[in-house]
PDB file of C-alpha atoms in Angstrom:
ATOM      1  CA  UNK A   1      -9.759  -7.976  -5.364  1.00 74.00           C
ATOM      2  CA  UNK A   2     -10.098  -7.990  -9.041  1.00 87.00           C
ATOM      3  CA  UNK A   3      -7.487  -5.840 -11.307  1.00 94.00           C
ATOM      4  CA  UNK A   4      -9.743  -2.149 -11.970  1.00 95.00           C
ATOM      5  CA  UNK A   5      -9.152  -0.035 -15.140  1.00 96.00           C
ATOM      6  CA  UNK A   6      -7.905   2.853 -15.211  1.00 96.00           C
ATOM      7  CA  UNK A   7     -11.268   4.482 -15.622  1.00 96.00           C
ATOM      8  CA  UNK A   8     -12.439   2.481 -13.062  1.00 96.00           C
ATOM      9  CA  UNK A   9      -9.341   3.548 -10.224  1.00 96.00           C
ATOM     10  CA  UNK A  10     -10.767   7.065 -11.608  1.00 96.00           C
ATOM     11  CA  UNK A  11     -13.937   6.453 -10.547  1.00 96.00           C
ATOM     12  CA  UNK A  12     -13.174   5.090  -7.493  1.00 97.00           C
ATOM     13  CA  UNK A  13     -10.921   8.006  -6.692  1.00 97.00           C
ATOM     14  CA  UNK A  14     -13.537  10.904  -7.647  1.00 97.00           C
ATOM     15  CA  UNK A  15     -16.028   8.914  -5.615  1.00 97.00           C
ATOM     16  CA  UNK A  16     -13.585   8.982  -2.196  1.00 98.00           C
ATOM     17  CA  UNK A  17     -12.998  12.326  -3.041  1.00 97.00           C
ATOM     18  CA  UNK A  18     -16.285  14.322  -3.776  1.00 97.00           C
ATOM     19  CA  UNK A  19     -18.851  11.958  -2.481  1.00 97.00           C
ATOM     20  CA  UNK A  20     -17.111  10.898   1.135  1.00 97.00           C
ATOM     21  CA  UNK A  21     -15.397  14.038   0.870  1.00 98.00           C
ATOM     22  CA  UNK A  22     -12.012  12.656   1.901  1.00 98.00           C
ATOM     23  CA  UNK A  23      -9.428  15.580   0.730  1.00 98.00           C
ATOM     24  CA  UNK A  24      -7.602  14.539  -1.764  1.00 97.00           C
ATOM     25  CA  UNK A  25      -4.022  15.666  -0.252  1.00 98.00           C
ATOM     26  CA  UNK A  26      -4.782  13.357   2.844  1.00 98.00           C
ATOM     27  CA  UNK A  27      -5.229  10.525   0.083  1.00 98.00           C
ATOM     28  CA  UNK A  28      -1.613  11.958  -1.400  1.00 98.00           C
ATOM     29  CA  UNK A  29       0.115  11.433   2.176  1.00 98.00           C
ATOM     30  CA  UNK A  30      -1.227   8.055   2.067  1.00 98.00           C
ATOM     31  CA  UNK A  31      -0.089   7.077  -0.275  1.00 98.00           C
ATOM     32  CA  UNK A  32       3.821   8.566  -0.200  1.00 98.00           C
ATOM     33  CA  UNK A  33       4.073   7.246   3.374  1.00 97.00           C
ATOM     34  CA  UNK A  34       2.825   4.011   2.071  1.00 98.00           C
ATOM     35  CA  UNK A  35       5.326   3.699  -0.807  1.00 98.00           C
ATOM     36  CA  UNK A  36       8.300   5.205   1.824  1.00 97.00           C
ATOM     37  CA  UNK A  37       7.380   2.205   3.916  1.00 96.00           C
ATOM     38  CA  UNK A  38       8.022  -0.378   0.930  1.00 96.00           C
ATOM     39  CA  UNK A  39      11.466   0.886   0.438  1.00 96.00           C
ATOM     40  CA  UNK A  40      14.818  -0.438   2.095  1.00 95.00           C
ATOM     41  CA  UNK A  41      15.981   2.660   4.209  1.00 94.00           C
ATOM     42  CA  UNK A  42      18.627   0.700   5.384  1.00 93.00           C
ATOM     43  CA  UNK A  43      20.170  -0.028   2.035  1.00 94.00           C
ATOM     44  CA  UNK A  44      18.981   3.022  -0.097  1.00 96.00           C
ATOM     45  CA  UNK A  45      19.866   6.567   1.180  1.00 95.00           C
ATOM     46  CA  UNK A  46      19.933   8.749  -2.278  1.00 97.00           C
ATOM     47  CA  UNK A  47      17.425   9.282  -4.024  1.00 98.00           C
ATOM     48  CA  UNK A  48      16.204  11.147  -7.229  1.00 98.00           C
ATOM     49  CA  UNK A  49      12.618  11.546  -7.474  1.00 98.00           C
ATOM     50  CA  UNK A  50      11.246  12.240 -11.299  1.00 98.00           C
ATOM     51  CA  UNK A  51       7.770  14.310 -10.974  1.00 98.00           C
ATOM     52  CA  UNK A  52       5.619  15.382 -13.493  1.00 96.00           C
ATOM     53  CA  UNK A  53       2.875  17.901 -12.863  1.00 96.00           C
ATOM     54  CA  UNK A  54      -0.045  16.178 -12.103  1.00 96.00           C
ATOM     55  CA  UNK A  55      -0.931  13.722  -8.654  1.00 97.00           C
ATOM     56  CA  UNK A  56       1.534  10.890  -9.379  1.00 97.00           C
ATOM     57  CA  UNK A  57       4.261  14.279  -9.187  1.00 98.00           C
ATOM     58  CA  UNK A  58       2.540  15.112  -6.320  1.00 98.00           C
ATOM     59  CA  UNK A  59       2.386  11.855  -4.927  1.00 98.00           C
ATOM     60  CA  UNK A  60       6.362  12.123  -5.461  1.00 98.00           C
ATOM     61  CA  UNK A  61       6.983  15.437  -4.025  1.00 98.00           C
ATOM     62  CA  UNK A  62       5.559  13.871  -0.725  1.00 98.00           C
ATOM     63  CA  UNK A  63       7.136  10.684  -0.623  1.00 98.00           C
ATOM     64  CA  UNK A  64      10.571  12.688  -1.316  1.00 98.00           C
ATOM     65  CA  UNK A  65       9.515  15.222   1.811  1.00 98.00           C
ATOM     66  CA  UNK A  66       9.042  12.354   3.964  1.00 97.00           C
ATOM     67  CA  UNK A  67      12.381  10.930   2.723  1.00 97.00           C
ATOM     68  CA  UNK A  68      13.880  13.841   3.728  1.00 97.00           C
ATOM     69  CA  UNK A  69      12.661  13.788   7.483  1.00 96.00           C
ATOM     70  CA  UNK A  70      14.287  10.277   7.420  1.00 95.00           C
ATOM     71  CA  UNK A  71      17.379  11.931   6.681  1.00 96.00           C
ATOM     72  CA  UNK A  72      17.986  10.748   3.311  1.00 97.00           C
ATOM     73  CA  UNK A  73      19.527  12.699  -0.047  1.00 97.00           C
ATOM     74  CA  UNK A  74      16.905  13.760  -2.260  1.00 98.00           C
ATOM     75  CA  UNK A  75      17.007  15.616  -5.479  1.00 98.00           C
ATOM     76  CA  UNK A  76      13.571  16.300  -7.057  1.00 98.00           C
ATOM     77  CA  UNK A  77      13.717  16.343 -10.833  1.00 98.00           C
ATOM     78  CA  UNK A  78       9.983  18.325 -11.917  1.00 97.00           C
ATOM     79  CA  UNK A  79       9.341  17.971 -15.611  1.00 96.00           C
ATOM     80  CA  UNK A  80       6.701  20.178 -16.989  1.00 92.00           C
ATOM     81  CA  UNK A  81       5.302  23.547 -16.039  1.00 92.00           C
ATOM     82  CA  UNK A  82       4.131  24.747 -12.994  1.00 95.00           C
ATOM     83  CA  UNK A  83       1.174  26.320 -14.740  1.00 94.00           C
ATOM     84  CA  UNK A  84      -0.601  23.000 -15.335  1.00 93.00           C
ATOM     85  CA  UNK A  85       0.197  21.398 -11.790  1.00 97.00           C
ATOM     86  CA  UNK A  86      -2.199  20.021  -9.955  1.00 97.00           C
ATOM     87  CA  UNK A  87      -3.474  22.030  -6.693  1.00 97.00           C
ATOM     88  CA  UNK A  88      -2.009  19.018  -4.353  1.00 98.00           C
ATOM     89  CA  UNK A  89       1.568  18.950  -6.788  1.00 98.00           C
ATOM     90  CA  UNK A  90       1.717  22.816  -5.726  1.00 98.00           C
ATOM     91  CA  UNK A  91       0.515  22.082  -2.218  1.00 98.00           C
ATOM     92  CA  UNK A  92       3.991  19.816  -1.803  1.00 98.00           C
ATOM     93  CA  UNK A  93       6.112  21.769  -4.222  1.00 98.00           C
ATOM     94  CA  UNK A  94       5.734  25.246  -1.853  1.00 98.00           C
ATOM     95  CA  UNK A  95       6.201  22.929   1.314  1.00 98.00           C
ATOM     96  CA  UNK A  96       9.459  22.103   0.030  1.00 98.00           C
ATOM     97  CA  UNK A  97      10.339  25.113  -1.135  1.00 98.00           C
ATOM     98  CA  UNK A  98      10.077  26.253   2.263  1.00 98.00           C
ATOM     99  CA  UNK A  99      12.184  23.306   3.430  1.00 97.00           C
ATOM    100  CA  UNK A 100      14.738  24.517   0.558  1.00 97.00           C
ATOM    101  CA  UNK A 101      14.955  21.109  -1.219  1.00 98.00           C
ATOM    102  CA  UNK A 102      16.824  20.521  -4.217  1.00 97.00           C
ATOM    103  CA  UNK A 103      14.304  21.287  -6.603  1.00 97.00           C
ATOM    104  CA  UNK A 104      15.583  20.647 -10.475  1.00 96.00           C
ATOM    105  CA  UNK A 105      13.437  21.396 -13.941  1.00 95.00           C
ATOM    106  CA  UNK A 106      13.991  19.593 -16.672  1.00 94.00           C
ATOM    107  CA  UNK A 107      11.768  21.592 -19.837  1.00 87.00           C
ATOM    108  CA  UNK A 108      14.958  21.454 -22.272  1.00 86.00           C
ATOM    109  CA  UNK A 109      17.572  19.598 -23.782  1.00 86.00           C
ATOM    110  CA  UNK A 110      19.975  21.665 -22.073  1.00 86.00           C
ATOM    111  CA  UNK A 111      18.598  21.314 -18.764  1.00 88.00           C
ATOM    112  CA  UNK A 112      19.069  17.316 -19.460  1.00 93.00           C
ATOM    113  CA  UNK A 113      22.408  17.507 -20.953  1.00 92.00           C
ATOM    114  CA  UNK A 114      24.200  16.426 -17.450  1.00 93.00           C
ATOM    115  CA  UNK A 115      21.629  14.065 -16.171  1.00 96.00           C
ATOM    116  CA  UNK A 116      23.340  11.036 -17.192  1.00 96.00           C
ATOM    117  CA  UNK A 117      26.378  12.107 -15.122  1.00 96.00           C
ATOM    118  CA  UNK A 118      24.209  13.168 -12.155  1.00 96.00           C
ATOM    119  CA  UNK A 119      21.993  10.035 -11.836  1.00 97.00           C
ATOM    120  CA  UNK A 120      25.155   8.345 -10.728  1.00 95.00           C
ATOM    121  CA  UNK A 121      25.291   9.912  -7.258  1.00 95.00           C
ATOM    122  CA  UNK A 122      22.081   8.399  -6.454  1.00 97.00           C
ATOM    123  CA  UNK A 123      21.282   4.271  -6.042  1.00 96.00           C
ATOM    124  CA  UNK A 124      17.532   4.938  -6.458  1.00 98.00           C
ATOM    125  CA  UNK A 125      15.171   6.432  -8.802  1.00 98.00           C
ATOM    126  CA  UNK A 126      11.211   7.241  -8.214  1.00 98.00           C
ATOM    127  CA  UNK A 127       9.510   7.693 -11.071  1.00 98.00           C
ATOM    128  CA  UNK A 128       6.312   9.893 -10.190  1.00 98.00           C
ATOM    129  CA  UNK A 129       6.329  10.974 -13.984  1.00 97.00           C
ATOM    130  CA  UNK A 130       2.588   9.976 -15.184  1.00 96.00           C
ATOM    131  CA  UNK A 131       0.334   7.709 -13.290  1.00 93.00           C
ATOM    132  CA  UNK A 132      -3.307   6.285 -14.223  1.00 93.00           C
ATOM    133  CA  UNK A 133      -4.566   9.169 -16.214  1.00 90.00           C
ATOM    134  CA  UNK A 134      -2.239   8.867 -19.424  1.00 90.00           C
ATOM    135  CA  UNK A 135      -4.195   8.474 -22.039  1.00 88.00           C
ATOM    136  CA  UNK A 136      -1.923   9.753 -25.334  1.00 89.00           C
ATOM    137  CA  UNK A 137       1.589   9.452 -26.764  1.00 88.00           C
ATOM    138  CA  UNK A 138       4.764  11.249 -24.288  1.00 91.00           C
ATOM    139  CA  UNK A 139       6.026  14.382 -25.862  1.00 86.00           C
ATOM    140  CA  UNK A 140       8.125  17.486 -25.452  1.00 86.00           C
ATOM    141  CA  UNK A 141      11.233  15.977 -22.689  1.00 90.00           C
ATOM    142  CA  UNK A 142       9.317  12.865 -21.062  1.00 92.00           C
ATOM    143  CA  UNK A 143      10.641  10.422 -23.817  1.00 94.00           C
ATOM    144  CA  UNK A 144      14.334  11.409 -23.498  1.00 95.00           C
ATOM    145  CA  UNK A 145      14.169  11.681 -19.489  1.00 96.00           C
ATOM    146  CA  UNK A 146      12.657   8.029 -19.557  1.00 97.00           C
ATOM    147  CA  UNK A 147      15.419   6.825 -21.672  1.00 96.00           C
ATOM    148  CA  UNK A 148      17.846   8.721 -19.308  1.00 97.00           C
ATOM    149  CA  UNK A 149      16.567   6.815 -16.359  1.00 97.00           C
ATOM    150  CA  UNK A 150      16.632   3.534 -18.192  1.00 97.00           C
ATOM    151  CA  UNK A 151      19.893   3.783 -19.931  1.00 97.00           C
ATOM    152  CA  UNK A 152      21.193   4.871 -16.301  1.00 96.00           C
ATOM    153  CA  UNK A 153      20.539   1.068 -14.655  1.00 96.00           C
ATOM    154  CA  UNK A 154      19.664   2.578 -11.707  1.00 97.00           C
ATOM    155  CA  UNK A 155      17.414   0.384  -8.936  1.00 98.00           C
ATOM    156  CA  UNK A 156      13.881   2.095 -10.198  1.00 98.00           C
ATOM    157  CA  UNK A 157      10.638   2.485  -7.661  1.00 98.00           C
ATOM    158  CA  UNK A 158       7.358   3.297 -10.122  1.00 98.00           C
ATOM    159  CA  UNK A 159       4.665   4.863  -8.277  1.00 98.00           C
ATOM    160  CA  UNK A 160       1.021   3.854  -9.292  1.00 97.00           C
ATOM    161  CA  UNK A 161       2.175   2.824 -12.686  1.00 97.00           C
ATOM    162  CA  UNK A 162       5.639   2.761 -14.862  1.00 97.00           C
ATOM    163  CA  UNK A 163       5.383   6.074 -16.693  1.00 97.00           C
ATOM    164  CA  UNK A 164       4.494   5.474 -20.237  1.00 96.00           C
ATOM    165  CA  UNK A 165       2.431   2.536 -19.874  1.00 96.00           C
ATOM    166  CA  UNK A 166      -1.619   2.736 -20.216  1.00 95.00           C
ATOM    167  CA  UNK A 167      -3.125   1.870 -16.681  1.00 96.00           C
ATOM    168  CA  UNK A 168      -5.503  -0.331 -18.716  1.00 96.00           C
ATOM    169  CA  UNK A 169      -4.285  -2.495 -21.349  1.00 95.00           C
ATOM    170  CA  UNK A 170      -0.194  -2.083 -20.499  1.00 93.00           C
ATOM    171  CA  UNK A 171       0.602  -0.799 -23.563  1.00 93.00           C
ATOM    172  CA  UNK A 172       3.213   1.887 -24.068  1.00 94.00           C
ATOM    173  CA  UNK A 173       2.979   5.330 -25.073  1.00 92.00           C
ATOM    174  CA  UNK A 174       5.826   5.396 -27.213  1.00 89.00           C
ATOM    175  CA  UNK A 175       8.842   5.236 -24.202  1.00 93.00           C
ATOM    176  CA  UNK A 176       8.346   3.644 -20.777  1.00 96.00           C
ATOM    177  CA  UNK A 177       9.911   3.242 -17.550  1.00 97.00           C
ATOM    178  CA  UNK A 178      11.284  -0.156 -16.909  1.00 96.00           C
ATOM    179  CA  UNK A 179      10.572  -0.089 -12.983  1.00 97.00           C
ATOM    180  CA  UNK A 180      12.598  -2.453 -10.948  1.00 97.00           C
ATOM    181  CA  UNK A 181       9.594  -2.427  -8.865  1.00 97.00           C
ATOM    182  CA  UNK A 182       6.289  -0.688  -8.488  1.00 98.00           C
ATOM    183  CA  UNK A 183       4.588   0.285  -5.813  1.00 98.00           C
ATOM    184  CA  UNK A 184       0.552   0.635  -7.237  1.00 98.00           C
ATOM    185  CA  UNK A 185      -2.239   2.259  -4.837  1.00 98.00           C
ATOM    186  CA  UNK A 186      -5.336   0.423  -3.340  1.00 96.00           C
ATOM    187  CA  UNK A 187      -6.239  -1.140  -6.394  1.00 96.00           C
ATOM    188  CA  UNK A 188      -4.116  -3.685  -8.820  1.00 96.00           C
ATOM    189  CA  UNK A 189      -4.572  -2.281 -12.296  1.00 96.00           C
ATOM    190  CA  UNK A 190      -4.972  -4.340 -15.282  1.00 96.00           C
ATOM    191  CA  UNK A 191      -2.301  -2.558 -17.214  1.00 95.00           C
ATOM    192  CA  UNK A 192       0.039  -3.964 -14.675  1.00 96.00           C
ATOM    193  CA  UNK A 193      -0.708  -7.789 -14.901  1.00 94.00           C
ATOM    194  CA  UNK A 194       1.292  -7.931 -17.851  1.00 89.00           C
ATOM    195  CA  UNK A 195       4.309  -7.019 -15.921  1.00 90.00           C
ATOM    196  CA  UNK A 196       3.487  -9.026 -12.909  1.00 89.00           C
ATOM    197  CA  UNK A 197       3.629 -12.155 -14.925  1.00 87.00           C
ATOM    198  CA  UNK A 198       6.876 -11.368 -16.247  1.00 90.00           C
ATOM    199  CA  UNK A 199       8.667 -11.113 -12.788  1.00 92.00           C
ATOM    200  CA  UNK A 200       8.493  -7.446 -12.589  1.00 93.00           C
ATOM    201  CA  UNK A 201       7.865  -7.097  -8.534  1.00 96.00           C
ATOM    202  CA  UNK A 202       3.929  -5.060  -7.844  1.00 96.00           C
ATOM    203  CA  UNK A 203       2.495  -4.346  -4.364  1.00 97.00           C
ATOM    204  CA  UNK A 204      -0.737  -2.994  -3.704  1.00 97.00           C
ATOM    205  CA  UNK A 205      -0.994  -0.456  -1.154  1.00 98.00           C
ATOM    206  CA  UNK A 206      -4.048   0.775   0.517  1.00 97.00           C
ATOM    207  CA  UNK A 207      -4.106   4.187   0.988  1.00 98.00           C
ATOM    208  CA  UNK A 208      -7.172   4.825   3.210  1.00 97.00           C
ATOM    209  CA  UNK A 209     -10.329   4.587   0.155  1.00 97.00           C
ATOM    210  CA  UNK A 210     -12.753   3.100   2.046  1.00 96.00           C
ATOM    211  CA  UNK A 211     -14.626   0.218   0.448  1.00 93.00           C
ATOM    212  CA  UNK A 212     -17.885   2.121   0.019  1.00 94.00           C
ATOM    213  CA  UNK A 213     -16.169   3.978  -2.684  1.00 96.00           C
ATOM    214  CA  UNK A 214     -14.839   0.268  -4.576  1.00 94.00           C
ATOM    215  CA  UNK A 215     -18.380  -1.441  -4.231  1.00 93.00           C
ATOM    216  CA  UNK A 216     -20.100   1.540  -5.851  1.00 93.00           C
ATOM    217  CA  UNK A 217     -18.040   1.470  -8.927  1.00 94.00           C
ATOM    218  CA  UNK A 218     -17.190  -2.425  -9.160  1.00 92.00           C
ATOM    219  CA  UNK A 219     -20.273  -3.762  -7.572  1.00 89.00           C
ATOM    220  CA  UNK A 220     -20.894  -5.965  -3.712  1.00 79.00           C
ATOM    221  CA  UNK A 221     -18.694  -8.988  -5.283  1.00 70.00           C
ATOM    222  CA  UNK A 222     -15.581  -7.025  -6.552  1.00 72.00           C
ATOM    223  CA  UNK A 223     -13.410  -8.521  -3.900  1.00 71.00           C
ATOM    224  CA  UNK A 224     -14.520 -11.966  -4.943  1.00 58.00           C
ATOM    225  CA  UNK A 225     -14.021 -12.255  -8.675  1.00 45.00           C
TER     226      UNK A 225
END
């Protein structure tokens, strides 16, 4: 199948979502047991998960939880406020509040002060900072936390898209993550074939949008171009 934009992955999602009327949380498990099942369990048993408020956060939050059930270390790092989360980032954030997971905010420069020093009691970062929908320059902490995880040389796991990087032409935002990998859901994006080419590892993961919902926004031959 073609690379979509990330208008197009929009569409495609909002179509799954309020015309097949597939909740969007189920879409959320998909896709964190998807991106769990990419990673070397064997080899990688710490984790700290970077979330932002939105979906990709959320998507985060539940790939952490099910990280967890696997008996692995998990911090959560949340950057943002809780007043602008998404219903399914608040859906995962009170389930593991319940489960009383390490749950870290970042908002200030004091709050990041020690991360450096942290980061190195985990061999794996996942960035669930920003995904498709970032459409302006980072602000406020997410440029110094990116630079944090990348000065930090730690094995990084993108979700959807490196944070920082438009899902449609690849440029940055002013800071980006520089995944080791990245794990991208049902649909390659063009912002991403940049990256590809230069060696960066991308999957593809399906995560349960049917093809009803692709055809109607790329057309009958989308999986043939």
């Amino acid at each position: 199948m073609r690379a979509v934009s990330g208008e197009e992955m929009r569409r495609i999602d909002h179509y799954a979502i309020e015309q097949l009327e597939i909740p969007s949380i189920v879409l959320m498990e998909n896709a964190a047991r998807a991106a769990m099942d990419q990673v070397d369990l064997d080899r990688r048993h710490s984790f700290a998960i970077f979330c932002g408020m939105g979906n990709n956060g959320g998507d985060g939050l539940a790939m952490g939880r099910n990280l967890m059930s696997r008996g692995k270390r998990v911090r959560f790092y949340l950057v943002g406020s809780l007043e602008k989360a998404s219903p399914d980032f608040m859906t995962n954030y009170r389930i593991l509040q319940h489960m009383g997971a390490d749950l870290y905010f970042l908002e200030t420069l004091g709050q990041v002060q020690d991360l450096p020093r942290e980061l190195q009691d985990f061999n794996t970062l996942i960035d669930a900072l920003f995904g498709t929908g970032l459409n302006r320059p980072l602000r406020d902490m997410a440029p110094v936390i990116i630079e944090i995880m990348n000065e930090s040389r730690i094995f990084t796991i993108s979700l959807d898209m490196p944070s920082g990087l438009d899902a449609t032409t690849g440029q940055s935002y002013g800071a980006y993550v520089q995944a080791s990998a990245v794990l991208t859901f049902e649909c390659m994006k063009e912002g991403l074939e940049k990256l590809a080419s230069r060696g960066v590892p991308v999957r593809v993961l399906p995560i349960g949008i049917p093809r009803q919902a692709k055809t109607f926004v790329l057309g009958e031959d989308f999986d043939r171009e």
